Short mmCIF file of C-alpha atoms and ligand atoms in Angstrom, two decimals:
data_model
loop_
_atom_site.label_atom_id
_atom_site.label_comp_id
_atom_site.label_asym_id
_atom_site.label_seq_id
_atom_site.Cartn_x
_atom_site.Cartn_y
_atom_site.Cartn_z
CA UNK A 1 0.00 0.00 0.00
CA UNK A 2 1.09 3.23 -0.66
CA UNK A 3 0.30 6.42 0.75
CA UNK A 4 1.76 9.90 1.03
CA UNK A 5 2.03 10.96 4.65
CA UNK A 6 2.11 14.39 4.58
CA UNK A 7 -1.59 14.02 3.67
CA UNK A 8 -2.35 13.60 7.10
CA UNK A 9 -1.61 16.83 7.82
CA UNK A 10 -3.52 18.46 4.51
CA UNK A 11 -0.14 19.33 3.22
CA UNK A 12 0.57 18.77 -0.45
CA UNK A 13 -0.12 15.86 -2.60
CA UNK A 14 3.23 16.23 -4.59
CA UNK A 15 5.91 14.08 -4.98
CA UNK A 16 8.06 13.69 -1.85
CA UNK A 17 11.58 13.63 -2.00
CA UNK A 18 14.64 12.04 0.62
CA UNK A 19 18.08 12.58 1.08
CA UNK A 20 20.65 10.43 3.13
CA UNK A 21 23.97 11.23 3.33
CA UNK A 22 26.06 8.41 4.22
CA UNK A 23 29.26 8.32 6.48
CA UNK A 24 31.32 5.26 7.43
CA UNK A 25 32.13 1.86 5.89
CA UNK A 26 30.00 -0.55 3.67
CA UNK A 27 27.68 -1.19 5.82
CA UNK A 28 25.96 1.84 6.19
CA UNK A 29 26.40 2.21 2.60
CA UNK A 30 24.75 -0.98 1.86
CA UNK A 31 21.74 0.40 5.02
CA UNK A 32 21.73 3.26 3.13
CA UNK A 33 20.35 1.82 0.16
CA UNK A 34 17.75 -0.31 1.89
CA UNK A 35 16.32 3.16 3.62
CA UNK A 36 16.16 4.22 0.46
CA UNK A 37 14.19 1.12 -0.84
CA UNK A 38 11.87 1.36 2.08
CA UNK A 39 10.88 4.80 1.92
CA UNK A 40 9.89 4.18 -1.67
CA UNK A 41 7.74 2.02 -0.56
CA UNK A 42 5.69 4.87 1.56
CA UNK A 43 6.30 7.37 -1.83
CA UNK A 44 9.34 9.26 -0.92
CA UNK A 45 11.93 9.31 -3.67
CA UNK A 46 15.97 10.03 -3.71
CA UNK A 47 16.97 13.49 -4.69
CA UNK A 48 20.53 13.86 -5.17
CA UNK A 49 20.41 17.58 -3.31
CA UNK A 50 19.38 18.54 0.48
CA UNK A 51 17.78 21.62 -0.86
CA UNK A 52 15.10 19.28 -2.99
CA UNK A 53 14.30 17.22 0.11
CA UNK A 54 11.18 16.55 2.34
CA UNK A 55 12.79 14.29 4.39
CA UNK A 56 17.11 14.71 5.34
CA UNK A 57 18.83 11.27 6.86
CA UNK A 58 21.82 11.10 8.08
CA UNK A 59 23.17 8.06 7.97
CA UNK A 60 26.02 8.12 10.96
CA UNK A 61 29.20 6.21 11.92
CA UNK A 62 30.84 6.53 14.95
CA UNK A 63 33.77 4.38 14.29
CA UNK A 64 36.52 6.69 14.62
CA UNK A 65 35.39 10.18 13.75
CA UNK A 66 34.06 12.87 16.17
CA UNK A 67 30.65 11.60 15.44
CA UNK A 68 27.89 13.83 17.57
CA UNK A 69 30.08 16.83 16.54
CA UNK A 70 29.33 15.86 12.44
CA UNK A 71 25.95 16.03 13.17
CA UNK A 72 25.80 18.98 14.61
CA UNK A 73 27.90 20.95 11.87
CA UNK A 74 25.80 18.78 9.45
CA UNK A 75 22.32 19.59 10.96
CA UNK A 76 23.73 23.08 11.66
CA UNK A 77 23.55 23.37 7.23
CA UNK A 78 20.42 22.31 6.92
CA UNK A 79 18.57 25.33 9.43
CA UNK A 80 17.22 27.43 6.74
CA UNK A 81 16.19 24.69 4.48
CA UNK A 82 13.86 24.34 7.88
CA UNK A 83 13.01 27.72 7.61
CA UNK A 84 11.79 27.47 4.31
CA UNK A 85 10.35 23.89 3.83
CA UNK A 86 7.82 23.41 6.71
CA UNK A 87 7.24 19.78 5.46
CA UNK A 88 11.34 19.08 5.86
CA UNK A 89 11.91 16.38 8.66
CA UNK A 90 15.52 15.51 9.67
CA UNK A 91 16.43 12.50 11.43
CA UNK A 92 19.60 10.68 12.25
CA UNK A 93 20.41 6.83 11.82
CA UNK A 94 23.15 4.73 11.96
CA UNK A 95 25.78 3.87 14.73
CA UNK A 96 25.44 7.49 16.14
CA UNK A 97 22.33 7.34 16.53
CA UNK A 98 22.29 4.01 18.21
CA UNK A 99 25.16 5.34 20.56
CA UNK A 100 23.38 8.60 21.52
CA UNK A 101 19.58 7.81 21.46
CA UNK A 102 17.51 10.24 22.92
CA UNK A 103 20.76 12.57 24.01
CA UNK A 104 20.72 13.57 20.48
CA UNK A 105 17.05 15.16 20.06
CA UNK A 106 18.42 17.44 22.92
CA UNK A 107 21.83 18.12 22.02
CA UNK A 108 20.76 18.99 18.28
CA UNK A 109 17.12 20.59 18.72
CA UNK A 110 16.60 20.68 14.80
CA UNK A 111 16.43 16.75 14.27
CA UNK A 112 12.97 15.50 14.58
CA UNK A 113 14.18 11.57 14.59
CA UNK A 114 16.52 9.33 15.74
CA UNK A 115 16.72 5.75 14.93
CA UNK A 116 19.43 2.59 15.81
CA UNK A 117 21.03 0.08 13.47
CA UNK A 118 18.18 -2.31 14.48
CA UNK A 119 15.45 -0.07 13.49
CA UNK A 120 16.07 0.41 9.74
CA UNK A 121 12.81 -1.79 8.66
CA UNK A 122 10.80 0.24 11.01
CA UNK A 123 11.37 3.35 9.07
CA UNK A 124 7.96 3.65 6.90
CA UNK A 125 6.56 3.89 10.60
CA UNK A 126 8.82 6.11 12.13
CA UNK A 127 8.19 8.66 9.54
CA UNK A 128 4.28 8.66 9.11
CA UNK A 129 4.40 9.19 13.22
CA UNK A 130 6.64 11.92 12.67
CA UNK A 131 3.94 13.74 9.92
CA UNK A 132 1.05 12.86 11.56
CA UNK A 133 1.90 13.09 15.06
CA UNK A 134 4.44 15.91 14.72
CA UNK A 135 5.89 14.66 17.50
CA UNK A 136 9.71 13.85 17.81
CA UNK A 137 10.77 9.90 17.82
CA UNK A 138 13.71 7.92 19.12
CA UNK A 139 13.37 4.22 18.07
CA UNK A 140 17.44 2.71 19.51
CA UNK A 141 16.61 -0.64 20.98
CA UNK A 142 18.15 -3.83 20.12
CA UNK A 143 16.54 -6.50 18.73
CA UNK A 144 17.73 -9.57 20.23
CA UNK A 145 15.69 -12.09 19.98
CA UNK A 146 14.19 -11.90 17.10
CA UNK A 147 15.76 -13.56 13.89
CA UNK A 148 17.60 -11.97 11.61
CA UNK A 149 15.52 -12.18 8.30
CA UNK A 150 15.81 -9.54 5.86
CA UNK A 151 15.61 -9.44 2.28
CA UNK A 152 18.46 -7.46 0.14
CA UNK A 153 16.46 -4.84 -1.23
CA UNK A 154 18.04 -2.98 -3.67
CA UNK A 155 16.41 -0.49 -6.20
CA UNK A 156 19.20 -0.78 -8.49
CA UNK A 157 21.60 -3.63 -7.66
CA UNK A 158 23.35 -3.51 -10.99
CA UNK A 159 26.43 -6.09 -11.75
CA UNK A 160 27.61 -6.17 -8.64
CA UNK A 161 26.12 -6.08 -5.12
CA UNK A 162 26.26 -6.19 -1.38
CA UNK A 163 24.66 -8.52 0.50
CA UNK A 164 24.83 -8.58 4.40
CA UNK A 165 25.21 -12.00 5.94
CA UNK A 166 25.83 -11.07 9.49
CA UNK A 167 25.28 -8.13 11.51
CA UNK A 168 26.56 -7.10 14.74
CA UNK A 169 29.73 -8.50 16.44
CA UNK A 170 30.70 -10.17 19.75
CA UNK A 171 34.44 -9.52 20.04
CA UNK A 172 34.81 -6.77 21.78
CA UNK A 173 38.37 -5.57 20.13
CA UNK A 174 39.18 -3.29 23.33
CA UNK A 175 39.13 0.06 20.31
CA UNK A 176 36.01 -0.24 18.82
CA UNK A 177 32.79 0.70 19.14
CA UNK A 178 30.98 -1.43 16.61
CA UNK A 179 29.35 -4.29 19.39
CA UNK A 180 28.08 -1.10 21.17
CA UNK A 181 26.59 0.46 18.19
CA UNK A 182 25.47 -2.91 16.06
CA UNK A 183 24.38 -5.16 18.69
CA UNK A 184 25.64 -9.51 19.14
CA UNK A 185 26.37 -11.13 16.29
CA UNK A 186 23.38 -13.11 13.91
CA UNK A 187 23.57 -14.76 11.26
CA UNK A 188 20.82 -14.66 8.30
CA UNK A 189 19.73 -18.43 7.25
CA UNK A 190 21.40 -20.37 4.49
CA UNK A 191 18.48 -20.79 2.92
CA UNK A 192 17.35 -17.20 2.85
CA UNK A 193 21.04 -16.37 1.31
CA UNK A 194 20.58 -18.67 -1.40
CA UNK A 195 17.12 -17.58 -2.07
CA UNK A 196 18.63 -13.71 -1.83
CA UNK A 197 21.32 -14.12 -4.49
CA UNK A 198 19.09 -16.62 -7.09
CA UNK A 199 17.17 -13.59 -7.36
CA UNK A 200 19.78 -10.99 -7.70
CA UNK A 201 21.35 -13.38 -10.33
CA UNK A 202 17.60 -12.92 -12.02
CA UNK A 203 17.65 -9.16 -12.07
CA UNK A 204 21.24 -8.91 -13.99
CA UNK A 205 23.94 -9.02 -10.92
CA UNK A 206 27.01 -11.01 -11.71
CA UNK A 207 29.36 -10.64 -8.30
CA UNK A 208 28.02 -10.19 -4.77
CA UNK A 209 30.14 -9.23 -1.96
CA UNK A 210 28.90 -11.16 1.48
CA UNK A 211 29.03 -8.36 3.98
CA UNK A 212 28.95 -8.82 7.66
CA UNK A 213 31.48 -7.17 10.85
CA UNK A 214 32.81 -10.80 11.26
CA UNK A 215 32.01 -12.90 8.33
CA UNK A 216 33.67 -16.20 9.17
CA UNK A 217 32.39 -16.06 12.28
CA UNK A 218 29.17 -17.31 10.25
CA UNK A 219 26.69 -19.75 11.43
CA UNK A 220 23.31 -20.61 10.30
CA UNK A 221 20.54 -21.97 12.12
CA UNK A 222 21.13 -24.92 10.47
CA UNK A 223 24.83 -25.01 12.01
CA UNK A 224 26.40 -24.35 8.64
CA UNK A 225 29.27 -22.44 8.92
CA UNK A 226 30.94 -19.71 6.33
CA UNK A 227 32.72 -21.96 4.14
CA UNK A 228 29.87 -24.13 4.03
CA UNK A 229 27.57 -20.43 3.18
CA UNK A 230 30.36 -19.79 0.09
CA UNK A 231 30.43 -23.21 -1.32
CA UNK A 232 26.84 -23.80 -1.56
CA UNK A 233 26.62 -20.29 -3.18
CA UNK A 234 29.55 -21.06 -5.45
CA UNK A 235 27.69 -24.12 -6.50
CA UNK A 236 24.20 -23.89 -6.08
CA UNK A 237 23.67 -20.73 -7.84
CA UNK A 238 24.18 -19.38 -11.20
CA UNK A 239 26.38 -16.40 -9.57
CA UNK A 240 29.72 -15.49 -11.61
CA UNK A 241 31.95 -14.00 -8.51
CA UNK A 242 31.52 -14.20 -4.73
CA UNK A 243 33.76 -11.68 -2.76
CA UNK A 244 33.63 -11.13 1.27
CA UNK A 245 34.75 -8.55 3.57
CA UNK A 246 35.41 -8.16 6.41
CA UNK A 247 37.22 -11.28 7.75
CA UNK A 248 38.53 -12.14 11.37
CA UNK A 249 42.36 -13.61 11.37
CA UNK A 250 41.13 -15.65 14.41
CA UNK A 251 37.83 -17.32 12.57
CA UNK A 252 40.02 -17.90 9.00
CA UNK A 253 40.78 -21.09 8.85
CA UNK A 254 42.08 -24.30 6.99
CA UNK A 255 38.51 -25.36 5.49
CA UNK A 256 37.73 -21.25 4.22
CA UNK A 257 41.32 -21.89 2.16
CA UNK A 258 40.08 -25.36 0.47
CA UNK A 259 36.31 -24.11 -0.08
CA UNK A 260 38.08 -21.04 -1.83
CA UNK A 261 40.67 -23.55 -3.37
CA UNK A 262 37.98 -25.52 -4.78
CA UNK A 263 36.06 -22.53 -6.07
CA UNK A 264 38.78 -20.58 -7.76
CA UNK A 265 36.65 -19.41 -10.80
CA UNK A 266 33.64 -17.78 -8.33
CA UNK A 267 35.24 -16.88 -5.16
CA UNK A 268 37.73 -14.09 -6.02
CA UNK A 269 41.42 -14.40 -4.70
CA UNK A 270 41.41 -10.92 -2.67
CA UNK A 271 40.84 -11.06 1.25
CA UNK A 272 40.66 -8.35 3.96
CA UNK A 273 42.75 -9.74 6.76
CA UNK A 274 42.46 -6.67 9.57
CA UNK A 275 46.03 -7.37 11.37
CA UNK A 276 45.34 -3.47 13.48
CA UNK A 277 49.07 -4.25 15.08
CA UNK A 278 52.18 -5.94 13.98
CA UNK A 279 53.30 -6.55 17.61
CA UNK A 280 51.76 -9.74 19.56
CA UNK A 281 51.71 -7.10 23.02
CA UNK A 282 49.52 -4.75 21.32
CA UNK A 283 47.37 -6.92 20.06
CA UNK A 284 46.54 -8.78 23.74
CA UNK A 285 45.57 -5.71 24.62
CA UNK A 286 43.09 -4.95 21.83
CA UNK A 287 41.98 -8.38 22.64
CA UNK A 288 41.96 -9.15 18.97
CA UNK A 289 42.59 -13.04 20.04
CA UNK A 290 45.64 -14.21 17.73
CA UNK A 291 49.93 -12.98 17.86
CA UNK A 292 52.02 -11.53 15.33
CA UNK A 293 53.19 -15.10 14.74
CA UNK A 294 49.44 -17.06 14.60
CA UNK A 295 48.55 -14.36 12.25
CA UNK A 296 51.78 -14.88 9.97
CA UNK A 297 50.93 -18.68 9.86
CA UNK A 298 47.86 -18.14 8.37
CA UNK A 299 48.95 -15.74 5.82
CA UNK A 300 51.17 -18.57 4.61
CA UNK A 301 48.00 -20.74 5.23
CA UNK A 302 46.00 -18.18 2.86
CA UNK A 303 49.56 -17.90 0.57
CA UNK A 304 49.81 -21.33 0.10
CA UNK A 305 46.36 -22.52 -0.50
CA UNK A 306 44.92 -19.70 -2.64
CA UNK A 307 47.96 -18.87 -5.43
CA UNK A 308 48.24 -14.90 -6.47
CA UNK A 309 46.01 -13.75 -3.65
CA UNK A 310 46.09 -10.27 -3.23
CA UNK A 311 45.89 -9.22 0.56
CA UNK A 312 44.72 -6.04 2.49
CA UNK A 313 44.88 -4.76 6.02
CA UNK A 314 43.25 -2.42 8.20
CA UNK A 315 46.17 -1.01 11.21
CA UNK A 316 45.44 1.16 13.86
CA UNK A 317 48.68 2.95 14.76
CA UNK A 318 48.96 4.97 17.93
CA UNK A 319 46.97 2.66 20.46
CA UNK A 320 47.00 3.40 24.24
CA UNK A 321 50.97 2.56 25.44
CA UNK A 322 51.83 1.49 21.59
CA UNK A 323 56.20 2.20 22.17
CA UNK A 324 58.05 2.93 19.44
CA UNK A 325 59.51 -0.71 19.48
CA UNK A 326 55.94 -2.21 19.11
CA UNK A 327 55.22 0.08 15.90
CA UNK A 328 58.50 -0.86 14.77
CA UNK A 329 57.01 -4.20 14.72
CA UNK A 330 53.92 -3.05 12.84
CA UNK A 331 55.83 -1.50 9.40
CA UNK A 332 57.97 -5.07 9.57
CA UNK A 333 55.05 -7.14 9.43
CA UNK A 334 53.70 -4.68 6.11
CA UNK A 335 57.27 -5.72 4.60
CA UNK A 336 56.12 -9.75 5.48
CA UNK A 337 53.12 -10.00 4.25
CA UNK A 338 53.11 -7.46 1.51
CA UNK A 339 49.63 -5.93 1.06
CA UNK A 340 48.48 -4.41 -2.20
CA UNK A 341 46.37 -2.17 -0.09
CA UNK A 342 46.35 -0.64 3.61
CA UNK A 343 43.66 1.24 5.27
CA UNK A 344 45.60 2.76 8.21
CA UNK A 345 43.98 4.70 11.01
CA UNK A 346 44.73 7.34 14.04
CA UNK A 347 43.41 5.29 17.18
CA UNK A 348 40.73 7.66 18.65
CA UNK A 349 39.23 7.27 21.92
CA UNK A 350 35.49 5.57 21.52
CA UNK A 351 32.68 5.81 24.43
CA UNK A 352 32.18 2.49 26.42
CA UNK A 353 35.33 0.74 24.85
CA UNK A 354 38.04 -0.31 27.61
CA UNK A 355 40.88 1.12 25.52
CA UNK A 356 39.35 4.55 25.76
CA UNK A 357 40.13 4.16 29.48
CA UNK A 358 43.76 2.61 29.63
CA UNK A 359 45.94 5.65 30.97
CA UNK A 360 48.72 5.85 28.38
CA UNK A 361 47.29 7.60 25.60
CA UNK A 362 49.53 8.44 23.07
CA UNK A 363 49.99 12.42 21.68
CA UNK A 364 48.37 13.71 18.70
CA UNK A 365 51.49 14.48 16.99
CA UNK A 366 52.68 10.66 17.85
CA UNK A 367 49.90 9.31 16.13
CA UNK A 368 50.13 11.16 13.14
CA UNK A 369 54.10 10.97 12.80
CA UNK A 370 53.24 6.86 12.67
CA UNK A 371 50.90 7.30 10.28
CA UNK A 372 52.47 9.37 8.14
CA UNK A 373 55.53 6.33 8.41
CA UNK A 374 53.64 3.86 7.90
CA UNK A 375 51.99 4.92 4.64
CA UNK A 376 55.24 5.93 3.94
CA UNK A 377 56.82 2.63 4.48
CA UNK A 378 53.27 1.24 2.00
CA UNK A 379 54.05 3.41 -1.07
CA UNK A 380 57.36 1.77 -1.22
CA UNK A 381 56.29 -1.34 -0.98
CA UNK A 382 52.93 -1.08 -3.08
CA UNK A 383 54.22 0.28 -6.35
CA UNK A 384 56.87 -3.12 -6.70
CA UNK A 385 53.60 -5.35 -5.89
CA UNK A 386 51.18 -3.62 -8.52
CA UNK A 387 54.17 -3.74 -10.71
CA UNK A 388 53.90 -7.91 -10.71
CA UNK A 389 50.84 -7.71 -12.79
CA UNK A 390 52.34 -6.02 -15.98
CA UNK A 391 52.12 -9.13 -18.58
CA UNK A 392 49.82 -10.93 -16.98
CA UNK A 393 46.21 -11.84 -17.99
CA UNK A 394 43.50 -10.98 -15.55
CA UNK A 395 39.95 -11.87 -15.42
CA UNK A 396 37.84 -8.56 -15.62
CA UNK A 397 34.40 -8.27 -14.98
CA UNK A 398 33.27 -4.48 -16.85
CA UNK A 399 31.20 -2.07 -14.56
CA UNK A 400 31.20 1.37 -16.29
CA UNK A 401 31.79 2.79 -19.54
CA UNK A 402 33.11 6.36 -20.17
CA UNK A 403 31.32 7.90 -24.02
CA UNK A 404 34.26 10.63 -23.87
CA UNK A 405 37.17 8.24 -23.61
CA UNK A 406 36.14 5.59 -25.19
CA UNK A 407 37.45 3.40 -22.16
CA UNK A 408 36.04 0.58 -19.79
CA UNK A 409 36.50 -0.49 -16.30
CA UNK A 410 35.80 -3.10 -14.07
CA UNK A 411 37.85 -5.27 -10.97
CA UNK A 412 39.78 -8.13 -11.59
CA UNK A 413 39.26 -10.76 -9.52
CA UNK A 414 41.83 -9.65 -7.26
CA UNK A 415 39.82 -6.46 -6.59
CA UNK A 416 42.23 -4.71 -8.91
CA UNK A 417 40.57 -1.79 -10.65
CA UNK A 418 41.40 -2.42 -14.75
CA UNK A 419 41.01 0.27 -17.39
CA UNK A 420 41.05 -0.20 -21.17
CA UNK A 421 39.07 0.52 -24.86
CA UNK A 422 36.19 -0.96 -25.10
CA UNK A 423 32.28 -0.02 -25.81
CA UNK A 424 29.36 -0.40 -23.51
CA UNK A 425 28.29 -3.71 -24.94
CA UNK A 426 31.11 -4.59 -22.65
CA UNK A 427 29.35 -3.70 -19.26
CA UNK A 428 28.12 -7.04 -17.25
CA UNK A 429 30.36 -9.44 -18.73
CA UNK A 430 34.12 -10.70 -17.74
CA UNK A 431 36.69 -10.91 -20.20
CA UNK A 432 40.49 -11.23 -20.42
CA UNK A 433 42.52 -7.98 -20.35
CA UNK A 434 46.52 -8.01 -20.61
CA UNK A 435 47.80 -5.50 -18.09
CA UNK A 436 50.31 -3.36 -20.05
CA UNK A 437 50.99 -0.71 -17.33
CA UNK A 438 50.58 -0.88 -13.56
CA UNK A 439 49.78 1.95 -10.70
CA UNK A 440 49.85 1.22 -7.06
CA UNK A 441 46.01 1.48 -7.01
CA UNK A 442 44.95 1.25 -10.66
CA UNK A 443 45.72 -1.09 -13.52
CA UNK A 444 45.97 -0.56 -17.23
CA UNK A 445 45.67 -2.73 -20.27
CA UNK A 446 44.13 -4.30 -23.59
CA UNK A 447 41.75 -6.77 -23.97
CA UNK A 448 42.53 -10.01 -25.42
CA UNK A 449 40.47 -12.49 -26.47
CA UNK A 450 41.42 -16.28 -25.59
N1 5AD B 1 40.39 4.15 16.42
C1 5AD B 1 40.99 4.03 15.20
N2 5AD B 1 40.62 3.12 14.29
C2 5AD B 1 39.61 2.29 14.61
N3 5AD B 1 39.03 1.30 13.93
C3 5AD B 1 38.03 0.78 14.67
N4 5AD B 1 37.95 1.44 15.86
C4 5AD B 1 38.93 2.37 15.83
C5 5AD B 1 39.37 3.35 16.76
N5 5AD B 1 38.81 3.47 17.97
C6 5AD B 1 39.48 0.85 12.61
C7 5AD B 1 39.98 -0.60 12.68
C8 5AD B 1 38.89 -1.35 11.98
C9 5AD B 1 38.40 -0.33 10.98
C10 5AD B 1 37.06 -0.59 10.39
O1 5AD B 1 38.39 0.88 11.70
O2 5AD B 1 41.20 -0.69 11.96
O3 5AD B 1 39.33 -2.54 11.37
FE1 SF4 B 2 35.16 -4.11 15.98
FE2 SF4 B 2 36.78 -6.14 16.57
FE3 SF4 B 2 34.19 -6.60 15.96
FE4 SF4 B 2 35.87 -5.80 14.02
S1 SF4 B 2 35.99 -7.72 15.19
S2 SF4 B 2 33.79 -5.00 14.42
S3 SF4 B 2 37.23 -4.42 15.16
S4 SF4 B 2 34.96 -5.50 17.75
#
């Protein structure tokens, strides 16, 4: 059913429009785009500019940023759009809003809404009470016992897609805020995922990328773990390529490298392996449950098992007591493994985590000097590993096409991103491109056929 909520309040009968700006990491991207699906549903649809919207989201993370302080400047743009739109609601989703709940309708007295990470699906709701009541509305509560069933709903999934298998996470890595903001870890069913990316494959998507905080920490109702979830979708559907992110060094193990072994032509050869510290001190006390060594062995594991795999890291440099000895440690282990790509962070301070508590915080200035080093240390190693794939023949599945150049691009199987002539008859399908010159994040090269 559809209806158009600001009738309720004899406002207008025209076309309603929503705007979400995202911040943060996949997730919310992926959450972004089911908001989106759900609101039109209830006959709001996405305009690309605040100014054209009835309804503003923001779409939080409070991962590492200074999250409530976003907001505000955010909100803080939006105060004569209020002025001059009396139908304009704004409302705030997303980790911050989980975090904050009701602090946030005082602290920023121009939002009208906030809602958790749990409370997505209850949108459509939370924004007909907001017209018709006009009434402000904090919906932040966990959901933990119910299942966790959703469908991927995406307006425009296009090749290739997210699709969250997990949500939440029960580590407790002593930094980070995520099982405050996103709840304990569940799993969707087996089943459902199957049934999830059959129909994708029917409306045009070739490659799906399983999303969840933790995805090998997997488990189905049905006691199926994540290696079992990949191989039945490597078999059992018609799906071309099957990426994941993020993966847990502590959950990846021996079976994950055969399933992936025995699936070489769906599950790509690129894995996110957060190491967050090269020193095995550090990493007890972000409780991150493996040592430099265990997580060494199963690069090799990973090395050995799945040939040409290219390998990325997320490393937080700066944590509580980190000496320089124990960073030292960190831009030794980049040299080890060798990862294409790093995503390296400032540690910052996050409410309710332990590490935001432990006494010897490090300086600003510390921090950033190790960053700086360590993506320092990365562009010398990067350009020599991009550098490999000059000559060789990749796999390359096309995304977009670019009328002015004339040019293609898509990933390669190892999440490379591959440029090269060709018209947009090539978008959806893979093909074989020789790689004739390499950049540390891009590649070039011609197609050949084989
Ligand atoms: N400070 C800095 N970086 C953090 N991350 C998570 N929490 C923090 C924090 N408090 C980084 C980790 C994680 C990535 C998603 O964000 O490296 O893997
Ligand atoms: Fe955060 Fe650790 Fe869970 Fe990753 S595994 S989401 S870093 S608590």
């Amino acid at each position: 059913m559809q209806e158009n909520f600001t009738d309720n309040n004899n406002e207008s009968k025209e076309n309603l429009g929503v705007y979400i700006s995202t911040y943060g990491c996949q997730m919310n991207v992926n959450d972004t785009d089911r908001m989106y699906s759900l609101l039109e549903m209830v006959n709001f649809n996405p305009v690309s500019r605040p100014e054209d919207a009835d309804l503003i989201i923001i779409n939080s993370c409070s991962v590492r940023e200074k999250p409530v302080h976003k907001v505000h400047s955010e909100v803080g743009r939006y105060k004569n759009l209020k002025k001059s739109n009396s139908k304009l609601r704004i409302g705030v989703g997303g980790c911050v809003g989980q975090q904050e709940k009701k602090n946030l309708l005082s602290d920023v007295p121009l939002l009208d809404f906030v809602f958790g990470t749990d409370a997505i699906d209850e949108l459509p709701d939370i924004v007909e009470k907001i017209y018709r009541n006009d009434q402000k509305i904090v919906r932040a509560r966990f959901e933990h016992q119910k299942p966790y069933q959703i469908q991927t709903l995406n307006r425009n999934p296009g090749i290739s897609t997210f699709v969250n298998i997990t949500k939440g996470c029960d580590n407790f890595c002593t930094f980070c805020v995520v099982p405050f903001t996103r709840g304990r870890e569940r799993s969707r069913s087996l089943n459902e995922l199957v049934k999830d990316v059959n129909s994708l494959v029917q409306r045009g998507v070739k490659e799906v990328t399983l999303l969840g905080q933790n995805v090998n920490s997997y488990k189905s109702e049905c006691g199926a773990h994540f290696s079992k979830l990949l191989e039945v979708l490597a078999q059992d559907t018609d799906i071309e390529r099957i990426r994941y992110t993020t993966s847990h060094p502590k959950d990846f193990d021996q079976e994950l490298c055969d399933v992936m072994a025995r699936n070489r032509e769906k599950i790509c050869e690129y894995i996110h392996l957060p190491v967050q510290s090269g020193n095995s001190e550090v990493l007890a006390r972000m409780n991150r449950g493996y040592s430099r060594k265990e997580y060494l062995d199963k690069v090799l594991m990973i090395k050995n098992f799945v040939p040409g795999v290219s390998l990325s890291t997320d490393i937080i440099v700066g944590f509580p007591g980190e000496t320089e000895e124990q960073f030292e440690d960190t831009l030794s282990l980049l040299e080890e493994v060798e990862y294409e790509t790093l995503f390296a962070f400032k540690y910052s301070p996050r409410p309710f985590t332990k590490a935001a508590k432990f006494e010897d915080q490090l300086s600003e200035q510390q921090k950033s000097e190790r960053l700086n080093q360590l993506f320092a240390k990365h562009d010398e190693i990067a350009f020599p590993l991009a550098k490999k794939y000059e000559g060789q023949i990749l796999k390359v599945l096309v995304e977009k096409h670019n009328l002015e150049t004339g040019k293609v691009n898509g990933r390669s199987t190892q999440n490379k991103l591959v440029h090269f002539s060709g018209g947009s008859d090539l978008i959806g399908k893979t093909v074989s491109v020789e790689i004739t010159e390499a950049f540390p994040q891009t590649l070039r090269g011609k197609r050949v056929e084989l």
